[in-house]
Amino acid sequence: DGDVDGDDFLVWQSGFGSGTTHAEGDADADADVDGDDFLIWQSQFGSSSGSASAAVPEPAAVVLLFVLAAVGIRSRVVKR
């Protein structure tokens, strides 16, 4: 999906010892899923392929912003 995250760790974990392809966790293309592939995942964790042009806020962050704004407005009204 273009980013290195926990989903990729689960792929590595499920393919460890038996996987042989990139889809099974082989990050270094040596036809096995081992500790070297984990180190590659670890060093790239949190990065993305750069295919997205701009960051999109998570829906939860937007909801949190509206809740905080509503609480702030309500506290101003109650104090008067």
Coordinates of N, CA, C and O in Angstrom, one line a residue, residues 27-55:
A27 N 12.0 -9.1 2.0 CA 12.3 -7.8 1.6 C 13.6 -7.6 0.8 O 13.8 -6.7 0.1
D28 N 14.5 -8.6 1.0 CA 15.8 -8.5 0.3 C 15.9 -9.4 -0.9 O 17.0 -9.5 -1.5
A29 N 14.9 -10.0 -1.3 CA 14.8 -10.9 -2.6 C 15.8 -12.0 -2.6 O 16.4 -12.3 -3.6
D30 N 16.1 -12.6 -1.4 CA 17.0 -13.7 -1.3 C 16.3 -15.1 -1.2 O 16.8 -16.1 -0.8
A31 N 15.0 -15.1 -1.5 CA 14.1 -16.3 -1.5 C 13.9 -16.9 -0.1 O 13.7 -18.1 0.0
D32 N 14.0 -16.1 1.0 CA 13.7 -16.6 2.3 C 13.2 -15.4 3.1 O 13.6 -14.2 2.9
V33 N 12.4 -15.7 4.2 CA 12.0 -14.6 5.1 C 12.7 -14.9 6.4 O 12.5 -15.9 7.1
D34 N 13.6 -14.0 6.8 CA 14.4 -14.2 7.9 C 14.7 -12.9 8.7 O 14.1 -11.9 8.4
G35 N 15.7 -12.9 9.6 CA 16.0 -11.7 10.4 C 16.5 -10.5 9.5 O 16.3 -9.4 9.9
D36 N 17.2 -10.8 8.4 CA 17.6 -9.7 7.5 C 16.4 -8.9 7.0 O 16.5 -7.7 6.9
D37 N 15.3 -9.6 6.6 CA 14.1 -9.0 6.2 C 13.5 -8.1 7.3 O 13.0 -7.0 7.0
F38 N 13.6 -8.6 8.5 CA 13.1 -7.9 9.6 C 13.8 -6.6 9.8 O 13.3 -5.5 10.0
L39 N 15.2 -6.6 9.7 CA 16.0 -5.4 9.8 C 15.7 -4.4 8.7 O 15.7 -3.2 9.0
I40 N 15.4 -4.9 7.5 CA 15.0 -4.0 6.5 C 13.6 -3.3 6.8 O 13.5 -2.1 6.7
W41 N 12.7 -4.1 7.3 CA 11.4 -3.5 7.8 C 11.6 -2.5 8.9 O 11.1 -1.4 8.8
Q42 N 12.4 -2.9 9.8 CA 12.7 -2.0 11.0 C 13.3 -0.7 10.6 O 12.9 0.4 11.0
S43 N 14.3 -0.7 9.6 CA 14.9 0.5 9.2 C 14.0 1.4 8.4 O 14.2 2.6 8.3
Q44 N 13.0 0.8 7.8 CA 12.1 1.6 6.9 C 10.8 1.9 7.6 O 9.9 2.5 6.9
F45 N 10.6 1.4 8.8 CA 9.3 1.6 9.5 C 8.9 3.1 9.5 O 9.7 3.9 9.9
G46 N 7.7 3.3 9.2 CA 7.2 4.7 9.2 C 7.4 5.5 7.9 O 6.8 6.6 7.7
S47 N 8.1 4.9 7.0 CA 8.3 5.6 5.7 C 7.3 5.2 4.7 O 6.5 4.3 4.9
S48 N 7.2 6.0 3.6 CA 6.3 5.7 2.5 C 7.0 5.8 1.2 O 8.1 6.3 1.1
S49 N 6.4 5.3 0.2 CA 7.0 5.3 -1.1 C 7.0 6.6 -1.8 O 7.6 6.8 -2.8
G50 N 6.3 7.6 -1.2 CA 6.2 8.9 -1.8 C 5.2 9.1 -2.8 O 5.1 10.1 -3.5
S51 N 4.3 8.1 -3.0 CA 3.3 8.2 -4.0 C 2.2 9.1 -3.7 O 1.5 9.7 -4.6
A52 N 2.0 9.4 -2.4 CA 1.0 10.4 -2.0 C 1.6 11.7 -2.1 O 2.7 12.0 -1.6
S53 N 0.8 12.7 -2.6 CA 1.3 14.0 -2.8 C 1.2 14.9 -1.6 O 2.0 15.8 -1.4
A54 N 0.3 14.6 -0.7 CA 0.1 15.4 0.5 C -0.5 14.5 1.6 O -1.2 13.5 1.3
A55 N -0.2 14.8 2.8 CA -0.7 14.1 3.9 C -2.2 14.4 4.1 O -2.6 15.5 4.0

